[in-house]
Structures are given as structure tokens and as C-alpha cells.
Amino acid sequence: DGGITQSPKYLFRKEGQNVTLSCEQNLNHDAMYWYRQDPGQGLRLIYYSQIVNDFQKGDIAEGYSVSREKKESFPLTVTSAQKNPTAFYLCASSRSGTSGRRLYEQYFGPGTRLTVT
Amino acid sequence: GQSLEQPSEVTAVEGAIVQINCTYQTSGFYGLSWYQQHDGGAPTFLSYNALDGLEETGRFSSFLSRSDSYGYLLLQELQMKDSASYFCAVRDRDNAGNMLTFGGGTRLMVKP
């Protein structure tokens, strides 16, 4: 079955530590995204990538970094510079294109709930 | 910039019809989509409107009026499993690339 996997489901870290969240997809999608969701809030875009070896900052990229070395993988690193990293992190993918249903139909992974104390 | 407004919470009874509104302000517009998210789960795509009018998919319908910068999601024959958060999302032409902006979400509670 095709889909997006994120691991782990729950992650606990001490303040000051960097942590990397995994995201893998086997949908053969070109575009991948990382979102942050805080309790009772909408999704805010952190980074996105339309093609391997290329990625763009979203609305809240400060304190985060990404890489896109393979089409299937788009890991997110939450660095110690992120002031409030505790949140629910969602990875998504979509077919490439600049308009139309292909862009709007994003497929999401199950998410990683990160708690930093 | 861009902004989307939707009610924070809506309550309805099983079997009823409910409408969730979304108004948006964007400098450009390519279309409006809706996503459903159950508590602790992943958002799932529901619908997409690029042109004015109503799109129907089973019990769910979505409407768009580009002249009014307004859309809504209509849920009919409500079931308990429809209790979830619903998000509208748009793409602003000013964004470089395929970025979506999501609204804050509407929490729908379906009561017996």
C-alpha cells in the first residue's frame, strides 16, 4: 500500500538538543511538505520541496532545517534555535504542478508529536 | 499576505445538515480546498473548488464564490464519525511555489 510514514509517533527531547523527524513516502510524489500544528490551531508551513535537492522556506522556517537527497525522503531537523518546538509535526506530499487539483490534494502522514522539556 | 476566516466551533445533531463557512483574503487565487482531521490524526483531503459553484461528493458538498471570496463545506445526514476539525486552504499567487495557507479550522461536534 502506498502512503507516507513518519517516525516516531511520539518524541521527547531535552531543551538545547537538535532532533530529526523522519518522513518517507512511496507515492512517487515530487512535492513534499512539513507543517507544524499547535493545539486547536491550523497548519502552518515550515518547509516544502518540489524536487530532489531543492527546497523552499515556508512561513515559519526559523529554527528548522530540511534536506531532500532522495525523492522518497524529506527529514526535518528541529534545532536548538527553535524557541518553542513542542508541537505536532505533519509531513505531506503531492503530485507536482503549479495549479489544479494536483496541488490541492496533499496526502498527510500520521504525524510526530514532539515534546521538549 | 493572505488570511482565512472560519468559525472555531460548530455543533449539530446526528442526521442534520451543517454548513462550515470560509472567507479568504488573498492577492491571487487558484482555488479553495477542504480537509478533515480527526483528533490526533492526519488531515485528509475532502474537496477542491477552482470555479464558482457547488461540487458534490456523496454526503459532502463544497461551494465557492470567487467574487465574494467565500466558500463553504456542506455536510448532510450527519453521522457521529463526522465529528472532527475541518480546514479550508488556499494558494496565494504571491507565494513562490506550491504553498498552501490553511485556516484555523472549525471543530464540528455531532451530538446524538
Short mmCIF file of C-alpha atoms in Angstrom, two decimals:
data_model
loop_
_atom_site.label_atom_id
_atom_site.label_comp_id
_atom_site.label_asym_id
_atom_site.label_seq_id
_atom_site.Cartn_x
_atom_site.Cartn_y
_atom_site.Cartn_z
CA ASP A 1 0.00 0.00 0.00
CA GLY A 2 1.26 3.47 -0.87
CA GLY A 3 1.44 6.13 1.76
CA ILE A 4 3.50 8.38 3.98
CA THR A 5 5.21 7.20 7.12
CA GLN A 6 6.51 9.36 9.92
CA SER A 7 8.52 8.12 12.83
CA PRO A 8 8.44 8.11 15.71
CA LYS A 9 4.84 8.87 16.69
CA TYR A 10 5.92 10.44 19.99
CA LEU A 11 9.31 12.04 20.66
CA PHE A 12 10.69 13.55 23.83
CA ARG A 13 13.80 15.71 23.97
CA LYS A 14 15.61 17.97 26.38
CA GLU A 15 15.88 21.64 25.61
CA GLY A 16 19.01 22.50 23.66
CA GLN A 17 19.12 19.27 21.69
CA ASN A 18 18.62 19.00 17.96
CA VAL A 19 16.16 16.35 16.83
CA THR A 20 15.39 14.93 13.38
CA LEU A 21 11.91 13.81 12.36
CA SER A 22 11.62 11.21 9.65
CA CYS A 23 9.24 11.35 6.66
CA GLU A 24 9.14 8.74 3.91
CA GLN A 25 6.67 8.36 1.05
CA ASN A 26 6.21 5.67 -1.60
CA LEU A 27 3.57 7.50 -3.62
CA ASN A 28 6.12 8.64 -6.20
CA HIS A 29 5.20 12.25 -5.45
CA ASP A 30 7.60 15.01 -6.41
CA ALA A 31 6.45 17.57 -3.83
CA MET A 32 6.79 17.19 -0.07
CA TYR A 33 5.90 19.50 2.81
CA TRP A 34 6.38 19.93 6.54
CA TYR A 35 3.72 21.55 8.70
CA ARG A 36 3.52 22.44 12.35
CA GLN A 37 0.23 22.27 14.25
CA ASP A 38 -0.28 23.67 17.74
CA PRO A 39 -3.28 22.63 19.89
CA GLY A 40 -6.55 23.96 18.48
CA GLN A 41 -4.76 25.68 15.62
CA GLY A 42 -4.44 25.30 11.87
CA LEU A 43 -1.45 24.00 9.94
CA ARG A 44 1.50 26.29 9.34
CA LEU A 45 4.01 25.53 6.60
CA ILE A 46 7.63 25.11 7.70
CA TYR A 47 9.39 23.97 4.51
CA TYR A 48 8.45 22.45 1.19
CA SER A 49 10.29 20.77 -1.65
CA GLN A 50 9.12 20.41 -5.23
CA ILE A 51 12.04 18.33 -6.44
CA VAL A 52 15.07 16.44 -5.15
CA ASN A 53 17.90 18.66 -3.92
CA ASP A 54 15.68 21.72 -3.80
CA PHE A 55 13.52 23.14 -1.01
CA GLN A 56 11.93 26.44 -0.03
CA LYS A 57 11.15 28.11 3.28
CA GLY A 58 7.56 28.34 4.37
CA ASP A 59 6.01 30.78 6.80
CA ILE A 60 7.79 29.59 9.95
CA ALA A 61 11.17 28.18 8.84
CA GLU A 62 13.28 29.78 11.58
CA GLY A 63 14.86 27.17 13.82
CA TYR A 64 14.22 24.32 11.39
CA SER A 65 16.25 22.71 8.61
CA VAL A 66 15.48 20.10 5.95
CA SER A 67 17.18 18.05 3.25
CA ARG A 68 15.84 16.34 0.14
CA GLU A 69 18.51 13.94 -1.09
CA LYS A 70 16.02 11.33 -2.26
CA LYS A 71 12.57 11.66 -3.79
CA GLU A 72 11.11 9.40 -1.10
CA SER A 73 12.56 11.15 1.94
CA PHE A 74 12.22 14.62 3.46
CA PRO A 75 13.60 14.70 7.02
CA LEU A 76 13.05 17.72 9.26
CA THR A 77 15.56 18.80 11.91
CA VAL A 78 14.28 20.86 14.80
CA THR A 79 17.29 22.77 16.04
CA SER A 80 18.01 24.25 19.44
CA ALA A 81 17.36 27.66 17.87
CA GLN A 82 13.63 26.92 17.64
CA LYS A 83 12.25 28.74 20.66
CA ASN A 84 9.06 26.76 21.15
CA PRO A 85 9.49 23.37 19.47
CA THR A 86 6.80 21.41 21.31
CA ALA A 87 4.10 20.73 18.70
CA PHE A 88 2.51 18.18 16.37
CA TYR A 89 4.53 17.88 13.13
CA LEU A 90 2.90 16.70 9.93
CA CYS A 91 4.59 15.70 6.71
CA ALA A 92 2.68 15.70 3.43
CA SER A 93 3.25 15.03 -0.24
CA SER A 94 1.52 15.81 -3.51
CA ARG A 95 1.93 15.41 -7.23
CA SER A 96 3.84 18.29 -8.75
CA GLY A 97 2.24 21.14 -10.65
CA THR A 98 1.51 24.79 -10.16
CA SER A 99 -2.26 24.70 -10.28
CA GLY A 100 -5.24 22.49 -10.16
CA ARG A 101 -6.27 19.52 -8.13
CA ARG A 102 -2.74 18.07 -8.13
CA LEU A 103 -1.56 20.84 -5.86
CA TYR A 104 -4.55 20.90 -3.58
CA GLU A 105 -4.70 17.18 -2.87
CA GLN A 106 -1.99 16.73 -0.31
CA TYR A 107 -1.52 13.36 1.40
CA PHE A 108 -0.51 13.50 5.03
CA GLY A 109 1.48 11.18 7.26
CA PRO A 110 0.27 10.23 10.77
CA GLY A 111 2.39 12.94 12.39
CA THR A 112 5.03 13.12 15.12
CA ARG A 113 4.18 14.68 18.45
CA LEU A 114 7.34 16.34 19.77
CA THR A 115 7.67 17.36 23.39
CA VAL A 116 10.70 19.36 24.50
CA THR A 117 11.27 19.94 28.21
CA GLY B 1 -0.31 38.27 2.54
CA GLN B 2 -3.27 36.03 2.87
CA SER B 3 -5.79 35.18 5.59
CA LEU B 4 -8.65 32.76 6.00
CA GLU B 5 -11.51 33.02 8.46
CA GLN B 6 -13.70 30.16 9.57
CA PRO B 7 -15.78 29.62 12.72
CA SER B 8 -13.89 27.96 15.53
CA GLU B 9 -16.65 25.57 16.51
CA VAL B 10 -19.98 24.25 15.23
CA THR B 11 -22.39 21.84 16.92
CA ALA B 12 -25.12 19.83 15.21
CA VAL B 13 -27.20 16.72 15.81
CA GLU B 14 -26.94 13.40 14.08
CA GLY B 15 -28.87 13.32 10.81
CA ALA B 16 -28.87 17.09 10.39
CA ILE B 17 -27.18 19.32 7.82
CA VAL B 18 -24.36 21.68 8.73
CA GLN B 19 -22.53 24.36 6.78
CA ILE B 20 -18.99 25.48 7.58
CA ASN B 21 -18.05 28.82 6.06
CA CYS B 22 -14.68 30.11 4.95
CA THR B 23 -13.83 33.63 3.83
CA TYR B 24 -10.42 34.46 2.46
CA GLN B 25 -8.27 37.44 1.57
CA THR B 26 -5.54 36.77 -0.96
CA SER B 27 -3.84 38.85 -3.61
CA GLY B 28 -4.26 35.97 -6.04
CA PHE B 29 -6.41 32.87 -6.02
CA TYR B 30 -6.13 29.43 -7.58
CA GLY B 31 -8.80 27.55 -5.68
CA LEU B 32 -10.18 26.51 -2.33
CA SER B 33 -9.82 23.09 -0.77
CA TRP B 34 -11.17 21.42 2.37
CA TYR B 35 -9.52 18.92 4.68
CA GLN B 36 -10.88 16.83 7.55
CA GLN B 37 -8.85 15.96 10.63
CA HIS B 38 -9.95 13.71 13.48
CA ASP B 39 -8.38 14.31 16.88
CA GLY B 40 -4.76 13.19 16.89
CA GLY B 41 -4.98 12.10 13.27
CA ALA B 42 -3.74 13.19 9.89
CA PRO B 43 -5.69 15.64 7.72
CA THR B 44 -7.42 14.04 4.75
CA PHE B 45 -8.40 15.80 1.55
CA LEU B 46 -12.14 16.30 1.03
CA SER B 47 -12.71 18.64 -1.90
CA TYR B 48 -11.36 21.27 -4.23
CA ASN B 49 -13.12 24.16 -5.98
CA ALA B 50 -11.43 26.29 -8.61
CA LEU B 51 -14.59 27.57 -10.27
CA ASP B 52 -17.75 29.10 -8.83
CA GLY B 53 -20.49 26.73 -7.88
CA LEU B 54 -21.24 23.60 -5.96
CA GLU B 55 -19.24 20.36 -6.09
CA GLU B 56 -20.92 17.29 -4.61
CA THR B 57 -19.19 14.18 -3.33
CA GLY B 58 -21.57 11.88 -1.52
CA ARG B 59 -22.78 13.45 1.72
CA PHE B 60 -20.28 16.30 1.41
CA SER B 61 -20.56 19.29 -0.91
CA SER B 62 -18.33 22.32 -1.32
CA PHE B 63 -19.24 25.71 -2.71
CA LEU B 64 -17.16 28.60 -3.99
CA SER B 65 -17.96 32.20 -4.88
CA ARG B 66 -14.80 33.89 -6.15
CA SER B 67 -16.47 37.30 -6.40
CA ASP B 68 -17.33 37.12 -2.67
CA SER B 69 -14.03 35.44 -1.64
CA TYR B 70 -16.20 32.91 0.11
CA GLY B 71 -16.73 29.21 0.23
CA TYR B 72 -18.42 26.63 2.39
CA LEU B 73 -18.44 22.95 3.14
CA LEU B 74 -21.85 21.35 3.48
CA LEU B 75 -22.24 18.09 5.36
CA GLN B 76 -25.54 16.25 5.05
CA GLU B 77 -27.02 13.35 7.02
CA LEU B 78 -24.52 13.96 9.76
CA GLN B 79 -23.03 10.92 11.46
CA MET B 80 -21.16 10.70 14.75
CA LYS B 81 -17.98 9.90 12.82
CA ASP B 82 -18.16 13.34 11.18
CA SER B 83 -17.07 14.86 14.49
CA ALA B 84 -13.70 16.30 13.53
CA SER B 85 -11.94 19.54 12.62
CA TYR B 86 -12.40 20.92 9.12
CA PHE B 87 -9.86 23.22 7.46
CA CYS B 88 -10.15 25.36 4.36
CA ALA B 89 -6.96 26.12 2.42
CA VAL B 90 -5.98 28.40 -0.45
CA ARG B 91 -2.95 29.12 -2.55
CA ASP B 92 -1.92 32.73 -2.91
CA ARG B 93 -0.37 33.65 -6.26
CA ASP B 94 2.20 35.79 -4.49
CA ASN B 95 3.72 32.74 -2.86
CA ALA B 96 6.77 31.42 -4.61
CA GLY B 97 5.87 27.86 -5.29
CA ASN B 98 3.16 25.50 -4.18
CA MET B 99 2.46 26.69 -0.70
CA LEU B 100 -0.99 26.29 0.81
CA THR B 101 -2.34 28.54 3.53
CA PHE B 102 -4.73 26.84 5.94
CA GLY B 103 -7.47 28.40 8.00
CA GLY B 104 -7.54 27.90 11.74
CA GLY B 105 -10.03 25.08 11.49
CA THR B 106 -13.64 24.53 12.56
CA ARG B 107 -14.29 21.92 15.20
CA LEU B 108 -17.54 20.10 14.42
CA MET B 109 -19.26 18.26 17.24
CA VAL B 110 -22.08 15.93 16.25
CA LYS B 111 -24.45 15.03 19.08
CA PRO B 112 -26.87 12.10 19.21
#
